[in-house]
Amino acid sequence: MSIQPIGVFDSGLGGLTAVKQLRAIMPHENIVYFGDTGRVPYGNRSVATIRKYAAQDANFLLSYNVKMVIAACGTVSSTASDLGEKLPVPYTNVIAPSARAAVEATKNGKIGVIGTRATINSSAYKKEIERINGEIRVYQKECPLFVPIVEEGFTAPDDMIAKLTVERYLNVLREEKVDTIILGCTHYPILKKVIGDYVGMDVRLIDSGKETAIHASKLLKEKGLLNENPDEGECKFFVSDRTEDFSNLASRFLESNIGDNVSHVDIQHF
Ligand code: DGL
């Protein structure tokens, strides 16, 4: 049993897809979230830069004495794949839990993977799927405009910019008739409705943040680190840019008002 918080980080809002799920399945856990909104997006940056940012983000969370670190970011997960080896606490990223869920979901053996440029260049999800089942065909597509669209809040199902961008990127996956798509960047589930409307209801969308949260809860249980305190857990949010913008969008996404529970952090110091 441990009342220490779970640490979750992402380049921006995307990791909230994991937080939402963590709160649903483990309401007693305390959570410290860091969104690197001052440096988002990570997805178009060099490998060296992404690795440096990932280490700083994890160090910041460790300064809050977290019992676990979750890299709720596809870009970090695929680019800084050895991050966990350097940390003194249990760690998970989004790759293995999402790949496993997709392999279990597909019926026709055709899986699409969408992510940032860095994620798709790494082929991390593809390699993991093929490691689990070499018969499956994997179709990858980078979607670099999705992150800024989410960070701008253009996420309503009828938003024309979101709809046109989804169509432009995903028509190739529709043509290949994939029956499962990994939303391999944690920002993308925020566009789930627009994506689902375009690819059709028969296509299973794997939410990488959600699958990772489920995996994290199993890991904490295995290690005897769950918080057994019956009170509702607290969430603290930190960002590296303006707190107001984050507060509004995050409250909308989490469907609960996080108000002024957001603080600024100078991430360069970590
Ligand atoms: N949520 C991040 C991911 O999962 C966004 C990456 C970015 O900042 O470009 O990849």
mmCIF file of C-alpha atoms and ligand atoms in Angstrom:
data_model
loop_
_atom_site.group_PDB
_atom_site.id
_atom_site.type_symbol
_atom_site.label_atom_id
_atom_site.label_comp_id
_atom_site.label_asym_id
_atom_site.label_seq_id
_atom_site.Cartn_x
_atom_site.Cartn_y
_atom_site.Cartn_z
ATOM 1 C CA MET A 1 0.000 0.000 0.000
ATOM 2 C CA SER A 2 1.304 3.444 -0.868
ATOM 3 C CA ILE A 3 -0.368 6.834 -0.706
ATOM 4 C CA GLN A 4 2.366 8.433 -2.839
ATOM 5 C CA PRO A 5 1.034 9.907 -6.084
ATOM 6 C CA ILE A 6 1.253 8.391 -9.552
ATOM 7 C CA GLY A 7 3.242 10.632 -11.918
ATOM 8 C CA VAL A 8 1.967 11.110 -15.454
ATOM 9 C CA PHE A 9 3.520 13.267 -18.161
ATOM 10 C CA ASP A 10 2.950 14.261 -21.757
ATOM 11 C CA SER A 11 3.967 17.104 -24.021
ATOM 12 C CA GLY A 12 0.577 18.742 -23.438
ATOM 13 C CA LEU A 13 -3.054 17.745 -23.012
ATOM 14 C CA GLY A 14 -2.775 14.262 -24.497
ATOM 15 C CA GLY A 15 -1.759 12.478 -21.316
ATOM 16 C CA LEU A 16 -5.102 13.454 -19.812
ATOM 17 C CA THR A 17 -6.550 10.520 -21.755
ATOM 18 C CA ALA A 18 -4.565 8.344 -19.332
ATOM 19 C CA VAL A 19 -5.511 10.470 -16.303
ATOM 20 C CA LYS A 20 -9.204 10.197 -17.141
ATOM 21 C CA GLN A 21 -8.946 6.421 -17.150
ATOM 22 C CA LEU A 22 -6.742 6.297 -14.030
ATOM 23 C CA ARG A 23 -9.354 8.311 -12.153
ATOM 24 C CA ALA A 24 -12.134 6.026 -13.355
ATOM 25 C CA ILE A 25 -10.468 2.759 -12.352
ATOM 26 C CA MET A 26 -8.453 3.918 -9.321
ATOM 27 C CA PRO A 27 -10.400 6.844 -7.793
ATOM 28 C CA HIS A 28 -8.384 6.722 -4.558
ATOM 29 C CA GLU A 29 -5.047 7.385 -6.196
ATOM 30 C CA ASN A 30 -3.318 10.751 -5.998
ATOM 31 C CA ILE A 31 -1.974 11.934 -9.344
ATOM 32 C CA VAL A 32 0.647 14.478 -10.335
ATOM 33 C CA TYR A 33 0.360 15.438 -13.992
ATOM 34 C CA PHE A 34 2.890 17.385 -16.023
ATOM 35 C CA GLY A 35 2.045 18.748 -19.488
ATOM 36 C CA ASP A 36 4.987 20.351 -21.262
ATOM 37 C CA THR A 37 2.767 22.932 -22.929
ATOM 38 C CA GLY A 38 5.642 25.358 -23.396
ATOM 39 C CA ARG A 39 7.467 22.909 -25.687
ATOM 40 C CA VAL A 40 4.596 21.010 -27.330
ATOM 41 C CA PRO A 41 4.628 19.451 -29.913
ATOM 42 C CA TYR A 42 7.445 16.970 -29.373
ATOM 43 C CA GLY A 43 6.575 14.951 -32.448
ATOM 44 C CA ASN A 44 8.544 16.957 -35.006
ATOM 45 C CA ARG A 45 11.690 17.297 -32.899
ATOM 46 C CA SER A 46 14.948 15.379 -33.053
ATOM 47 C CA VAL A 47 15.495 12.167 -31.136
ATOM 48 C CA ALA A 48 18.119 13.853 -28.898
ATOM 49 C CA THR A 49 15.745 16.682 -27.980
ATOM 50 C CA ILE A 50 12.830 14.353 -27.223
ATOM 51 C CA ARG A 51 15.063 12.207 -24.999
ATOM 52 C CA LYS A 52 16.281 15.271 -23.112
ATOM 53 C CA TYR A 53 12.728 16.559 -22.587
ATOM 54 C CA ALA A 54 11.541 13.114 -21.447
ATOM 55 C CA ALA A 55 14.296 12.903 -18.806
ATOM 56 C CA GLN A 56 13.436 16.388 -17.497
ATOM 57 C CA ASP A 57 9.721 15.560 -17.366
ATOM 58 C CA ALA A 58 10.372 12.348 -15.406
ATOM 59 C CA ASN A 59 12.780 14.151 -13.044
ATOM 60 C CA PHE A 60 10.149 16.753 -12.320
ATOM 61 C CA LEU A 61 7.647 14.031 -11.370
ATOM 62 C CA LEU A 62 10.238 12.289 -9.194
ATOM 63 C CA SER A 63 10.673 15.549 -7.271
ATOM 64 C CA TYR A 64 7.058 14.943 -6.112
ATOM 65 C CA ASN A 65 8.040 11.556 -4.731
ATOM 66 C CA VAL A 66 5.826 9.653 -7.160
ATOM 67 C CA LYS A 67 5.527 5.868 -6.784
ATOM 68 C CA MET A 68 5.319 5.297 -10.519
ATOM 69 C CA VAL A 69 6.009 7.214 -13.726
ATOM 70 C CA ILE A 70 3.721 6.920 -16.739
ATOM 71 C CA ALA A 71 4.977 8.346 -20.031
ATOM 72 C CA ALA A 72 1.521 9.064 -21.446
ATOM 73 C CA CYS A 73 3.056 10.205 -24.706
ATOM 74 C CA GLY A 74 3.515 8.079 -27.806
ATOM 75 C CA THR A 75 6.408 10.195 -28.996
ATOM 76 C CA VAL A 76 8.406 9.818 -25.787
ATOM 77 C CA SER A 77 7.480 6.144 -25.517
ATOM 78 C CA SER A 78 8.763 5.348 -28.980
ATOM 79 C CA THR A 79 11.810 7.623 -28.941
ATOM 80 C CA ALA A 80 13.114 7.359 -25.364
ATOM 81 C CA SER A 81 12.338 3.659 -25.069
ATOM 82 C CA ASP A 82 14.980 3.112 -22.358
ATOM 83 C CA LEU A 83 13.683 5.862 -20.044
ATOM 84 C CA GLY A 84 12.292 3.362 -17.537
ATOM 85 C CA GLU A 85 15.699 1.733 -17.015
ATOM 86 C CA LYS A 86 17.020 4.963 -15.520
ATOM 87 C CA LEU A 87 14.185 5.517 -13.038
ATOM 88 C CA PRO A 88 14.079 4.395 -9.392
ATOM 89 C CA VAL A 89 10.320 3.624 -9.522
ATOM 90 C CA PRO A 90 8.086 1.409 -11.695
ATOM 91 C CA TYR A 91 7.514 2.821 -15.149
ATOM 92 C CA THR A 92 5.295 2.214 -18.133
ATOM 93 C CA ASN A 93 4.949 3.782 -21.514
ATOM 94 C CA VAL A 94 2.124 3.426 -24.040
ATOM 95 C CA ILE A 95 3.592 1.053 -26.647
ATOM 96 C CA ALA A 96 3.195 -2.478 -25.278
ATOM 97 C CA PRO A 97 -0.265 -2.036 -23.673
ATOM 98 C CA SER A 98 -1.680 -0.530 -26.891
ATOM 99 C CA ALA A 99 -0.070 -3.073 -29.219
ATOM 100 C CA ARG A 100 -1.409 -5.926 -27.076
ATOM 101 C CA ALA A 101 -4.934 -4.468 -27.097
ATOM 102 C CA ALA A 102 -4.834 -4.032 -30.889
ATOM 103 C CA VAL A 103 -3.649 -7.590 -31.504
ATOM 104 C CA GLU A 104 -6.493 -8.852 -29.313
ATOM 105 C CA ALA A 105 -9.025 -6.645 -31.127
ATOM 106 C CA THR A 106 -8.260 -7.301 -34.796
ATOM 107 C CA LYS A 107 -10.273 -9.915 -36.648
ATOM 108 C CA ASN A 108 -8.923 -9.439 -40.169
ATOM 109 C CA GLY A 109 -5.262 -9.118 -39.138
ATOM 110 C CA LYS A 110 -4.921 -5.565 -40.507
ATOM 111 C CA ILE A 111 -4.006 -2.908 -37.970
ATOM 112 C CA GLY A 112 -3.480 0.796 -38.636
ATOM 113 C CA VAL A 113 -1.147 2.836 -36.446
ATOM 114 C CA ILE A 114 -1.359 6.612 -36.377
ATOM 115 C CA GLY A 115 1.021 8.863 -34.477
ATOM 116 C CA THR A 116 3.353 11.782 -34.646
ATOM 117 C CA ARG A 117 6.210 11.877 -37.156
ATOM 118 C CA ALA A 118 8.735 10.735 -34.532
ATOM 119 C CA THR A 119 6.517 7.843 -33.452
ATOM 120 C CA ILE A 120 5.888 6.601 -36.972
ATOM 121 C CA ASN A 121 9.578 6.989 -37.912
ATOM 122 C CA SER A 122 10.498 4.773 -34.952
ATOM 123 C CA SER A 123 8.033 2.009 -35.982
ATOM 124 C CA ALA A 124 7.815 1.177 -32.275
ATOM 125 C CA TYR A 125 4.167 0.057 -32.343
ATOM 126 C CA LYS A 126 4.690 -1.892 -35.584
ATOM 127 C CA LYS A 127 7.670 -3.757 -34.144
ATOM 128 C CA GLU A 128 5.784 -4.596 -30.971
ATOM 129 C CA ILE A 129 2.720 -5.849 -32.879
ATOM 130 C CA GLU A 130 4.921 -7.975 -35.145
ATOM 131 C CA ARG A 131 6.766 -9.313 -32.127
ATOM 132 C CA ILE A 132 3.450 -10.480 -30.644
ATOM 133 C CA ASN A 133 2.082 -11.843 -33.919
ATOM 134 C CA GLY A 134 4.182 -11.843 -37.091
ATOM 135 C CA GLU A 135 1.157 -12.626 -39.303
ATOM 136 C CA ILE A 136 -0.484 -9.254 -38.720
ATOM 137 C CA ARG A 137 -0.133 -6.548 -41.345
ATOM 138 C CA VAL A 138 0.534 -3.075 -39.974
ATOM 139 C CA TYR A 139 -0.185 0.151 -41.866
ATOM 140 C CA GLN A 140 1.369 3.287 -40.392
ATOM 141 C CA LYS A 141 0.417 6.910 -40.981
ATOM 142 C CA GLU A 142 1.875 10.032 -39.424
ATOM 143 C CA CYS A 143 -0.675 12.736 -38.586
ATOM 144 C CA PRO A 144 1.369 15.763 -37.445
ATOM 145 C CA LEU A 145 -1.511 18.258 -37.531
ATOM 146 C CA PHE A 146 -3.648 16.406 -35.005
ATOM 147 C CA VAL A 147 -1.678 17.595 -31.949
ATOM 148 C CA PRO A 148 -1.996 21.343 -32.681
ATOM 149 C CA ILE A 149 -5.668 20.835 -33.561
ATOM 150 C CA VAL A 150 -6.280 19.266 -30.131
ATOM 151 C CA GLU A 151 -4.197 21.874 -28.290
ATOM 152 C CA GLU A 152 -6.277 24.578 -30.008
ATOM 153 C CA GLY A 153 -9.485 22.884 -28.864
ATOM 154 C CA PHE A 154 -10.811 22.195 -32.393
ATOM 155 C CA THR A 155 -12.229 18.878 -31.238
ATOM 156 C CA ALA A 156 -16.007 19.099 -31.643
ATOM 157 C CA PRO A 157 -17.397 16.285 -33.843
ATOM 158 C CA ASP A 158 -18.596 18.832 -36.420
ATOM 159 C CA ASP A 159 -15.420 20.951 -36.481
ATOM 160 C CA MET A 160 -14.598 21.398 -40.165
ATOM 161 C CA ILE A 161 -10.838 21.712 -39.657
ATOM 162 C CA ALA A 162 -10.723 18.511 -37.633
ATOM 163 C CA LYS A 163 -12.975 16.672 -40.100
ATOM 164 C CA LEU A 164 -10.982 17.656 -43.190
ATOM 165 C CA THR A 165 -7.666 16.831 -41.535
ATOM 166 C CA VAL A 166 -8.914 13.435 -40.404
ATOM 167 C CA GLU A 167 -10.126 12.663 -43.924
ATOM 168 C CA ARG A 168 -6.840 13.775 -45.481
ATOM 169 C CA TYR A 169 -4.704 11.581 -43.210
ATOM 170 C CA LEU A 170 -6.896 8.544 -42.734
ATOM 171 C CA ASN A 171 -8.223 7.827 -46.227
ATOM 172 C CA VAL A 172 -5.284 5.509 -46.862
ATOM 173 C CA LEU A 173 -6.141 3.392 -43.810
ATOM 174 C CA ARG A 174 -9.761 3.246 -44.904
ATOM 175 C CA GLU A 175 -8.674 2.049 -48.343
ATOM 176 C CA GLU A 176 -6.522 -0.684 -46.785
ATOM 177 C CA LYS A 177 -9.592 -1.826 -44.827
ATOM 178 C CA VAL A 178 -7.879 -2.036 -41.457
ATOM 179 C CA ASP A 179 -10.353 -3.142 -38.779
ATOM 180 C CA THR A 180 -8.359 -1.726 -35.833
ATOM 181 C CA ILE A 181 -6.467 1.541 -35.452
ATOM 182 C CA ILE A 182 -4.081 2.382 -32.629
ATOM 183 C CA LEU A 183 -4.465 6.042 -31.703
ATOM 184 C CA GLY A 184 -0.732 5.996 -31.074
ATOM 185 C CA CYS A 185 -0.462 9.540 -29.816
ATOM 186 C CA THR A 186 -2.304 10.231 -26.579
ATOM 187 C CA HIS A 187 -3.739 13.437 -28.000
ATOM 188 C CA TYR A 188 -5.693 11.552 -30.641
ATOM 189 C CA PRO A 189 -8.427 10.003 -28.450
ATOM 190 C CA ILE A 190 -9.571 13.587 -27.878
ATOM 191 C CA LEU A 191 -10.495 13.467 -31.603
ATOM 192 C CA LYS A 192 -12.008 9.992 -31.277
ATOM 193 C CA LYS A 193 -15.501 10.997 -32.337
ATOM 194 C CA VAL A 194 -14.307 12.744 -35.517
ATOM 195 C CA ILE A 195 -11.999 9.823 -36.341
ATOM 196 C CA GLY A 196 -14.705 7.240 -35.600
ATOM 197 C CA ASP A 197 -17.248 9.048 -37.763
ATOM 198 C CA TYR A 198 -14.800 8.968 -40.672
ATOM 199 C CA VAL A 199 -13.467 5.392 -40.463
ATOM 200 C CA GLY A 200 -16.807 3.855 -39.472
ATOM 201 C CA MET A 201 -18.206 2.129 -36.451
ATOM 202 C CA ASP A 202 -16.794 -1.277 -37.371
ATOM 203 C CA VAL A 203 -13.225 -0.073 -36.927
ATOM 204 C CA ARG A 204 -11.985 -0.544 -33.380
ATOM 205 C CA LEU A 205 -10.062 2.485 -32.078
ATOM 206 C CA ILE A 206 -7.406 1.694 -29.486
ATOM 207 C CA ASP A 207 -6.938 4.543 -27.020
ATOM 208 C CA SER A 208 -3.257 4.399 -26.050
ATOM 209 C CA GLY A 209 -3.733 6.510 -22.900
ATOM 210 C CA LYS A 210 -6.585 4.339 -21.690
ATOM 211 C CA GLU A 211 -4.809 1.025 -22.336
ATOM 212 C CA THR A 212 -1.742 2.327 -20.534
ATOM 213 C CA ALA A 213 -3.758 3.384 -17.504
ATOM 214 C CA ILE A 214 -5.279 -0.110 -17.308
ATOM 215 C CA HIS A 215 -1.800 -1.624 -17.535
ATOM 216 C CA ALA A 216 -0.469 0.762 -14.863
ATOM 217 C CA SER A 217 -3.207 -0.257 -12.441
ATOM 218 C CA LYS A 218 -2.269 -3.940 -12.893
ATOM 219 C CA LEU A 219 1.381 -3.117 -12.309
ATOM 220 C CA LEU A 220 0.645 -1.210 -9.092
ATOM 221 C CA LYS A 221 -1.515 -4.052 -7.848
ATOM 222 C CA GLU A 222 1.192 -6.632 -8.593
ATOM 223 C CA LYS A 223 3.725 -4.558 -6.679
ATOM 224 C CA GLY A 224 1.405 -3.965 -3.711
ATOM 225 C CA LEU A 225 1.520 -0.213 -4.325
ATOM 226 C CA LEU A 226 -2.189 0.619 -4.625
ATOM 227 C CA ASN A 227 -3.578 3.355 -2.413
ATOM 228 C CA GLU A 228 -6.075 1.718 -0.089
ATOM 229 C CA ASN A 229 -7.153 4.974 1.510
ATOM 230 C CA PRO A 230 -10.963 5.212 0.961
ATOM 231 C CA ASP A 231 -10.917 8.975 0.249
ATOM 232 C CA GLU A 232 -11.029 10.328 -3.271
ATOM 233 C CA GLY A 233 -7.527 10.942 -4.605
ATOM 234 C CA GLU A 234 -6.198 14.411 -5.408
ATOM 235 C CA CYS A 235 -4.915 15.510 -8.790
ATOM 236 C CA LYS A 236 -2.284 18.208 -9.148
ATOM 237 C CA PHE A 237 -1.568 19.603 -12.598
ATOM 238 C CA PHE A 238 1.598 21.352 -13.747
ATOM 239 C CA VAL A 239 2.375 22.953 -17.088
ATOM 240 C CA SER A 240 5.330 24.782 -18.573
ATOM 241 C CA ASP A 241 3.231 27.522 -20.232
ATOM 242 C CA ARG A 242 0.101 29.525 -19.424
ATOM 243 C CA THR A 243 -2.043 27.814 -16.788
ATOM 244 C CA GLU A 244 -5.393 29.354 -17.854
ATOM 245 C CA ASP A 245 -5.421 27.798 -21.332
ATOM 246 C CA PHE A 246 -4.659 24.385 -19.926
ATOM 247 C CA SER A 247 -7.240 24.687 -17.172
ATOM 248 C CA ASN A 248 -10.081 25.428 -19.597
ATOM 249 C CA LEU A 249 -9.285 22.691 -22.101
ATOM 250 C CA ALA A 250 -8.413 20.109 -19.451
ATOM 251 C CA SER A 251 -11.622 20.750 -17.494
ATOM 252 C CA ARG A 252 -13.612 20.265 -20.670
ATOM 253 C CA PHE A 253 -11.832 17.053 -21.499
ATOM 254 C CA LEU A 254 -11.868 15.579 -17.973
ATOM 255 C CA GLU A 255 -15.495 16.665 -17.519
ATOM 256 C CA SER A 256 -14.647 18.168 -14.150
ATOM 257 C CA ASN A 257 -13.523 21.649 -13.325
ATOM 258 C CA ILE A 258 -9.846 21.641 -12.399
ATOM 259 C CA GLY A 259 -10.127 25.372 -11.719
ATOM 260 C CA ASP A 260 -6.936 26.900 -10.385
ATOM 261 C CA ASN A 261 -5.417 23.532 -9.496
ATOM 262 C CA VAL A 262 -2.807 24.114 -12.199
ATOM 263 C CA SER A 263 0.639 25.514 -11.501
ATOM 264 C CA HIS A 264 3.452 26.691 -13.691
ATOM 265 C CA VAL A 265 6.808 24.924 -13.570
ATOM 266 C CA ASP A 266 10.109 25.948 -15.094
ATOM 267 C CA ILE A 267 10.988 22.575 -16.578
ATOM 268 C CA GLN A 268 14.459 23.697 -17.717
ATOM 269 C CA HIS A 269 15.576 23.351 -14.088
ATOM 270 C CA PHE A 270 15.050 19.586 -13.993
HETATM 271 N N1 DGL B 1 0.675 13.177 -26.822
HETATM 272 C C1 DGL B 1 1.931 13.131 -27.541
HETATM 273 C C2 DGL B 1 2.100 11.750 -28.134
HETATM 274 O O1 DGL B 1 1.471 10.834 -27.604
HETATM 275 C C3 DGL B 1 1.990 14.281 -28.459
HETATM 276 C C4 DGL B 1 3.281 14.393 -29.129
HETATM 277 C C5 DGL B 1 3.705 15.740 -29.542
HETATM 278 O O2 DGL B 1 3.847 16.574 -28.674
HETATM 279 O O3 DGL B 1 3.943 15.930 -30.728
HETATM 280 O O4 DGL B 1 2.832 11.495 -29.049
#
